[in-house]
Short mmCIF file of C-alpha atoms in Angstrom, two decimals:
data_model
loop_
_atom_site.label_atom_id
_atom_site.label_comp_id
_atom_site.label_asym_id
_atom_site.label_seq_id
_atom_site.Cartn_x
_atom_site.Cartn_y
_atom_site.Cartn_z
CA UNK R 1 -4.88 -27.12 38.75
CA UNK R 2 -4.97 -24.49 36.53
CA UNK R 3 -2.83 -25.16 33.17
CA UNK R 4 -3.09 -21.77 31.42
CA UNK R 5 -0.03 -19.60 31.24
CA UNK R 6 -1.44 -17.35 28.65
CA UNK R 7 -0.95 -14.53 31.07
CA UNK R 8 2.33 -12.82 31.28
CA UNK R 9 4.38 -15.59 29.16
CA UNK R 10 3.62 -18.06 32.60
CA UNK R 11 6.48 -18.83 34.35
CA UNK R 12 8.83 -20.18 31.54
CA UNK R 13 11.34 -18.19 29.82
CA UNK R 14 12.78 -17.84 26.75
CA UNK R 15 11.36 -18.14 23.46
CA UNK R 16 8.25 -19.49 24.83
CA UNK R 17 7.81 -16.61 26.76
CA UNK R 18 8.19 -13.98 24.37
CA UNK R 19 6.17 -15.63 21.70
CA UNK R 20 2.96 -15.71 24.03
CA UNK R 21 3.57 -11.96 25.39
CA UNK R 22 3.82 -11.20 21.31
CA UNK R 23 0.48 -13.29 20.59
CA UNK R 24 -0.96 -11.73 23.60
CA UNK R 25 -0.48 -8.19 22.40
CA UNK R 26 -1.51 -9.27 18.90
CA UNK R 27 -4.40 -11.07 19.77
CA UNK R 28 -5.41 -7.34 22.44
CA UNK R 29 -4.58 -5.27 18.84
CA UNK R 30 -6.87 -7.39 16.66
CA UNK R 31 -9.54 -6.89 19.10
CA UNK R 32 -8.74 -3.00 19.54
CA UNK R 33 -8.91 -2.88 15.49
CA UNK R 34 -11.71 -4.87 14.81
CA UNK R 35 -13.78 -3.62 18.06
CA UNK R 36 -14.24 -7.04 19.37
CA UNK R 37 -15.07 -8.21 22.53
CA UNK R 38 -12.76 -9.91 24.53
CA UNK R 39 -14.73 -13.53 24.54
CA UNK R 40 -13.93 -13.41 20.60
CA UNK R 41 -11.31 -16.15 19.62
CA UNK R 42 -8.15 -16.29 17.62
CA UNK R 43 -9.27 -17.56 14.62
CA UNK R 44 -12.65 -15.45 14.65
CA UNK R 45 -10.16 -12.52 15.17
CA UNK R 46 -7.92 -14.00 12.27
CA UNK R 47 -11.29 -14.17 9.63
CA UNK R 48 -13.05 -11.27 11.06
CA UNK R 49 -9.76 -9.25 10.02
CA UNK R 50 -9.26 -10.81 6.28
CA UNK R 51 -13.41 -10.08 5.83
CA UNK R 52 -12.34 -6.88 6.45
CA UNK R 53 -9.74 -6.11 3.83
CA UNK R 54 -6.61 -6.38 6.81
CA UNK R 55 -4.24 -8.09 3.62
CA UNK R 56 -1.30 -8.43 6.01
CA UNK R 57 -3.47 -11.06 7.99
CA UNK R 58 -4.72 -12.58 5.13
CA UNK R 59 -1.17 -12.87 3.77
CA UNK R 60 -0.13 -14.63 6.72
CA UNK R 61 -3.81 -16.65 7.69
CA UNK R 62 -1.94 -20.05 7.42
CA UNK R 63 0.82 -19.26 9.38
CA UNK R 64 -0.91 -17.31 11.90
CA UNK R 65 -3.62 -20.38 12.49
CA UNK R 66 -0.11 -22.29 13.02
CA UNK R 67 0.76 -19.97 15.26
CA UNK R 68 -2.85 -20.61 17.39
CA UNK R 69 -2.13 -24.05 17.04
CA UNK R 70 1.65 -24.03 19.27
CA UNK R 71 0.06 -21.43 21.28
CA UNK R 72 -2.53 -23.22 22.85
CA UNK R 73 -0.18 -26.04 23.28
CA UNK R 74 2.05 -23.71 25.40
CA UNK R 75 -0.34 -22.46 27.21
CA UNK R 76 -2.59 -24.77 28.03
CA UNK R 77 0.36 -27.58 28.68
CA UNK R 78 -1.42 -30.64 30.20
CA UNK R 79 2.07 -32.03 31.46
CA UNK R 80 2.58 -28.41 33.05
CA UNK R 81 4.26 -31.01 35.99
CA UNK R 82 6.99 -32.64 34.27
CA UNK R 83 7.54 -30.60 31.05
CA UNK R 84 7.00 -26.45 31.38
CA UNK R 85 7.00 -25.11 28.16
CA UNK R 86 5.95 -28.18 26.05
CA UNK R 87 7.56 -26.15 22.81
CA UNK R 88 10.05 -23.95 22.50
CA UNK R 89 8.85 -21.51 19.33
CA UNK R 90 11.65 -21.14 16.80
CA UNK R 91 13.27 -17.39 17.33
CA UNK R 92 12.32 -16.99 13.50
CA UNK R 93 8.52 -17.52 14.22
CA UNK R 94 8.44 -15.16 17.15
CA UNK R 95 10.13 -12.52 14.33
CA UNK R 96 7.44 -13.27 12.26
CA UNK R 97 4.54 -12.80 15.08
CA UNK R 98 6.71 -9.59 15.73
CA UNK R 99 6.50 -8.43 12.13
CA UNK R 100 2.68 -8.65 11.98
CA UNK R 101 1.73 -7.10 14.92
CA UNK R 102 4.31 -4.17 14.04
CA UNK R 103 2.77 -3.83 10.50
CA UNK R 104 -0.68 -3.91 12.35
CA UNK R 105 0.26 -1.05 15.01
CA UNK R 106 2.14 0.94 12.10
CA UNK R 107 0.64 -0.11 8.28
CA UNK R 108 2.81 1.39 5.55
CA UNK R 109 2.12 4.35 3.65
CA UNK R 110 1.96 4.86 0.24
CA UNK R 111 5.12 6.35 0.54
CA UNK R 112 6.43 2.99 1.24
CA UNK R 113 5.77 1.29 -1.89
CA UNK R 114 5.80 4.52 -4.08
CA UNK R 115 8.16 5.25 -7.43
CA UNK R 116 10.37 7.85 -5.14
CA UNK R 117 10.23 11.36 -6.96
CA UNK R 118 13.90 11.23 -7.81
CA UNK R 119 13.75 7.95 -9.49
CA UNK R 120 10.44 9.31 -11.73
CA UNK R 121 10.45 9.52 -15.45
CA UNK R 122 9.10 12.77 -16.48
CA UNK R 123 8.53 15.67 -19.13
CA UNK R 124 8.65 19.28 -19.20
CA UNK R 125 6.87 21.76 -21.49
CA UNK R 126 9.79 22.61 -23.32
CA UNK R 127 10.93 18.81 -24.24
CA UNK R 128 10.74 17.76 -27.28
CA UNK R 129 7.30 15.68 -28.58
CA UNK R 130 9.45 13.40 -30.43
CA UNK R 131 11.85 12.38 -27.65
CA UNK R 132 8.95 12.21 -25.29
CA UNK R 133 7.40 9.48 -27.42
CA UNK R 134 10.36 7.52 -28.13
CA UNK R 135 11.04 7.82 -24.20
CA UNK R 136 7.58 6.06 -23.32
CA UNK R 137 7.42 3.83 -26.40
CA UNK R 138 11.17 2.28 -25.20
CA UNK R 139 9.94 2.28 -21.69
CA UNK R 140 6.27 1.03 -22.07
CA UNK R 141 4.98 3.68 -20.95
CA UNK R 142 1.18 4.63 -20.97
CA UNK R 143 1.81 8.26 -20.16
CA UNK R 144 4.61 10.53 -18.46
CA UNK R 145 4.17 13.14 -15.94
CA UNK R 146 4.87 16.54 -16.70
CA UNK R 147 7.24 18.43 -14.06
CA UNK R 148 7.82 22.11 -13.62
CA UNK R 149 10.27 23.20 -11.45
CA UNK R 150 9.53 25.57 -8.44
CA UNK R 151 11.42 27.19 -5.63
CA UNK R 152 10.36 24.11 -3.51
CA UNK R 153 10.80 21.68 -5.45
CA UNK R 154 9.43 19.78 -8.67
CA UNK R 155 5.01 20.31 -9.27
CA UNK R 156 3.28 18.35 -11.59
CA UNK R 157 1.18 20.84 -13.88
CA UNK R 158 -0.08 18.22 -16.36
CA UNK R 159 0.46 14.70 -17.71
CA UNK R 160 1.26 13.73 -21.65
CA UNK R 161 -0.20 10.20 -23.11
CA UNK R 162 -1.68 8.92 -26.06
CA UNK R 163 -5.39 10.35 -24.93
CA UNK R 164 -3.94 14.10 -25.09
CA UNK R 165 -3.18 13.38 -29.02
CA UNK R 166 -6.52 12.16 -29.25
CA UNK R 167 -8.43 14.70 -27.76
CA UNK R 168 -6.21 17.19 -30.23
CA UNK R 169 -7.16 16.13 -33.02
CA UNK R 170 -10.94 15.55 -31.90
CA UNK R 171 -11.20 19.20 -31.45
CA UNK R 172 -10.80 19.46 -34.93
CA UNK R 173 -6.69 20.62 -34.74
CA UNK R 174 -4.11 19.56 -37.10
CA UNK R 175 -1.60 17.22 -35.07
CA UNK R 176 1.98 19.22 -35.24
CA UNK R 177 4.34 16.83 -35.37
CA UNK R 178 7.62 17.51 -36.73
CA UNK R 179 11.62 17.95 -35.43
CA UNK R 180 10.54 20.76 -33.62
CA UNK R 181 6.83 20.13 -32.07
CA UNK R 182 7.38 21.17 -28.00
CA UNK R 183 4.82 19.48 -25.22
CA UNK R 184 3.90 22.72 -24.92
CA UNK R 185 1.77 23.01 -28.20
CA UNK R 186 -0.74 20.76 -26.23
CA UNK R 187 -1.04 22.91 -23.04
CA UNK R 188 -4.64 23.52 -23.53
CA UNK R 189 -5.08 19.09 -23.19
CA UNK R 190 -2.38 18.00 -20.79
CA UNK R 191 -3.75 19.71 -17.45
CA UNK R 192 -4.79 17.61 -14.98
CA UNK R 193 -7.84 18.12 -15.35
CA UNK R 194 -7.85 17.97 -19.17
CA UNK R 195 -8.05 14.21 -19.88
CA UNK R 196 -10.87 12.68 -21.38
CA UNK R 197 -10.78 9.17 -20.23
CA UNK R 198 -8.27 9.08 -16.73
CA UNK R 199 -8.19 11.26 -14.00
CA UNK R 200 -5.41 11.74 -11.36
CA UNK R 201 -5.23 12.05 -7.60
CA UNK R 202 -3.04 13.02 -4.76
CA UNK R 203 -2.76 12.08 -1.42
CA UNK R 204 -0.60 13.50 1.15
CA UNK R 205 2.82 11.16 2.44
CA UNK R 206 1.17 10.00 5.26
CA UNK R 207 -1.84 7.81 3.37
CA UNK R 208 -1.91 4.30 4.35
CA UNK R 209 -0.90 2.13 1.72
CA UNK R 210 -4.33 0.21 2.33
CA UNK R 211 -6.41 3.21 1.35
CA UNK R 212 -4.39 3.73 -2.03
CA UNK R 213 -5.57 -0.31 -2.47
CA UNK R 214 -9.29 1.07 -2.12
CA UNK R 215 -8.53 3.44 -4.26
CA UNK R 216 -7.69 1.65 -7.64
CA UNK R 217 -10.17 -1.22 -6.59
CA UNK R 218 -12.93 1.80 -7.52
CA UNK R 219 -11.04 3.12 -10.12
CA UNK R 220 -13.94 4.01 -11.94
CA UNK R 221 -15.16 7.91 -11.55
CA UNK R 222 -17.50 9.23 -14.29
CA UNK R 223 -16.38 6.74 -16.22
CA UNK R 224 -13.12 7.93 -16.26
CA UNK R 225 -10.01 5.37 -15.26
CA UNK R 226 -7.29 6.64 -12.10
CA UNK R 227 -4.53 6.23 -14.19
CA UNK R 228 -2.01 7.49 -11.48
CA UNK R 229 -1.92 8.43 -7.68
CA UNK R 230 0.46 11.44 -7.11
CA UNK R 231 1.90 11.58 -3.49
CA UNK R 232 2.81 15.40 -1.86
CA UNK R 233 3.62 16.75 1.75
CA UNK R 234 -0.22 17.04 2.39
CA UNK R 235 -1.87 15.92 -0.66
CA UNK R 236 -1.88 19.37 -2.44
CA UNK R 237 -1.30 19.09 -6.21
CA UNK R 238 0.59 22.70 -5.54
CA UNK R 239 3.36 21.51 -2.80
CA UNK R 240 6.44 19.58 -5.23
CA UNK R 241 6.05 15.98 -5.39
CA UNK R 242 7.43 13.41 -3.36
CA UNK R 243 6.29 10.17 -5.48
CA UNK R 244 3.66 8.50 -7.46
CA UNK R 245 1.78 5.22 -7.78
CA UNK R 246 0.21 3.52 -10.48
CA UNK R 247 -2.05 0.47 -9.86
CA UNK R 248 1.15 -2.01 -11.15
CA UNK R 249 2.87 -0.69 -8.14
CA UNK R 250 -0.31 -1.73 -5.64
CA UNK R 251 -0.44 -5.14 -7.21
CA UNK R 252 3.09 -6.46 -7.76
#
């Protein structure tokens, strides 16, 4: 007699069903991802996916080897006769199956766990030096992004932090600083492009979230630190910005 009702849920209903047609379909993605062959097991699928940087497995590896665990008892039921399903999965575990294979077929973008643009802290060339530093002094702030304002929106032309008074002064200037010192005196050091020790990217909105992870993990470039990832329609520092990630917001 043949005890399996892996395929197509068997013939019980309910939550037993669903939650093997959702393992099913997980356990055909993993493979798909990880280009497995079919003979490859849950739990090989499960470690072959953490080894390879998948974090919303390896957030979940203890519940999902739980979730192996009920499913072979389902499906391979040696009291198929008298009791058909053995379990009945929880609704809340066949949501959480759900959620894992959704976030597996559809990974977040950066966009998803970005500073928004409208909630972003900024500077313009005009503002003054003194209110810029009291701004990221009260707010902890390491540097500020500096906005200008375009027919399509708001561009990032630069970024202000401690390194662009640094390099001032190294170039043999005397630092202006008084009631009426604009960001703009330092135009020549807050491009870009202009900072000694960070450098800045951008990605277009559609950047998997993953990616922005590998990213800050090799931070390092001429050894110069990413100190910010700015996000745009297609990843042109040109089109008006649509958020912006620093590598608090990857780890928290």
């Amino acid at each position: 007699m043949n005890n399996d009702n892996e395929q197509n849920g068997g013939a019980f209903s309910g939550t037993a069903k669903e939650f093997i047609e959702v393992y099913n379909e997980l356990t055909y993605t993993l493979r798909k991802e990880l280009q497995l062959e079919e003979y490859v097991d849950f739990n090989r699928l499960v470690s072959d996916a953490i080894h390879r940087g998948m974090k919303i497995i390896a957030k979940n590896e203890v519940d999902l080897k739980i979730m192996n665990e009920l499913r072979n008892s389902i499906a391979h039921n040696p009291f198929m006769d008298e009791i058909d399903p053995i379990a009945e999965p929880h609704p809340a575990m066949v949501e959480k199956l759900k959620s894992i294979l959704e976030e597996i077929k559809h990974p977040p973008t950066a966009l998803d766990y970005c500073i928004k643009a409208d909630a972003i802290k900024y500077a313009t060339p005009s503002d003054n030096l003194n209110d810029i530093l009291k701004i990221m002094n009260e707010n902890l702030f390491s540097w500020i992004p500096i906005l200008e304002t375009t027919q399509s929106g708001k561009v990032v032309i630069g970024v202000f932090s401690a390194d662009v008074l640094f390099a001032y002064v190294s170039s043999g200037k005397m630092l202006p600083i008084d009631e009426g010192t604009r960001l703009a005196a330092f135009k020549d050091f807050i491009g870009i492009d202009a900072h000694p020790n960070e450098y800045f990217e951008f990605i277009s909105l559609q950047t998997p979230f993953e990616d922005v992870q590998r990213m800050f993990r090799h931070s390092i470039n001429d050894n110069k630190r990413l100190a910010v990832i700015f996000i745009t329609q297609g990843g042109n520092p040109n089109e008006p910005i649509l958020g912006m990630l620093t590598n608090w917001d990857v780890i928290k």
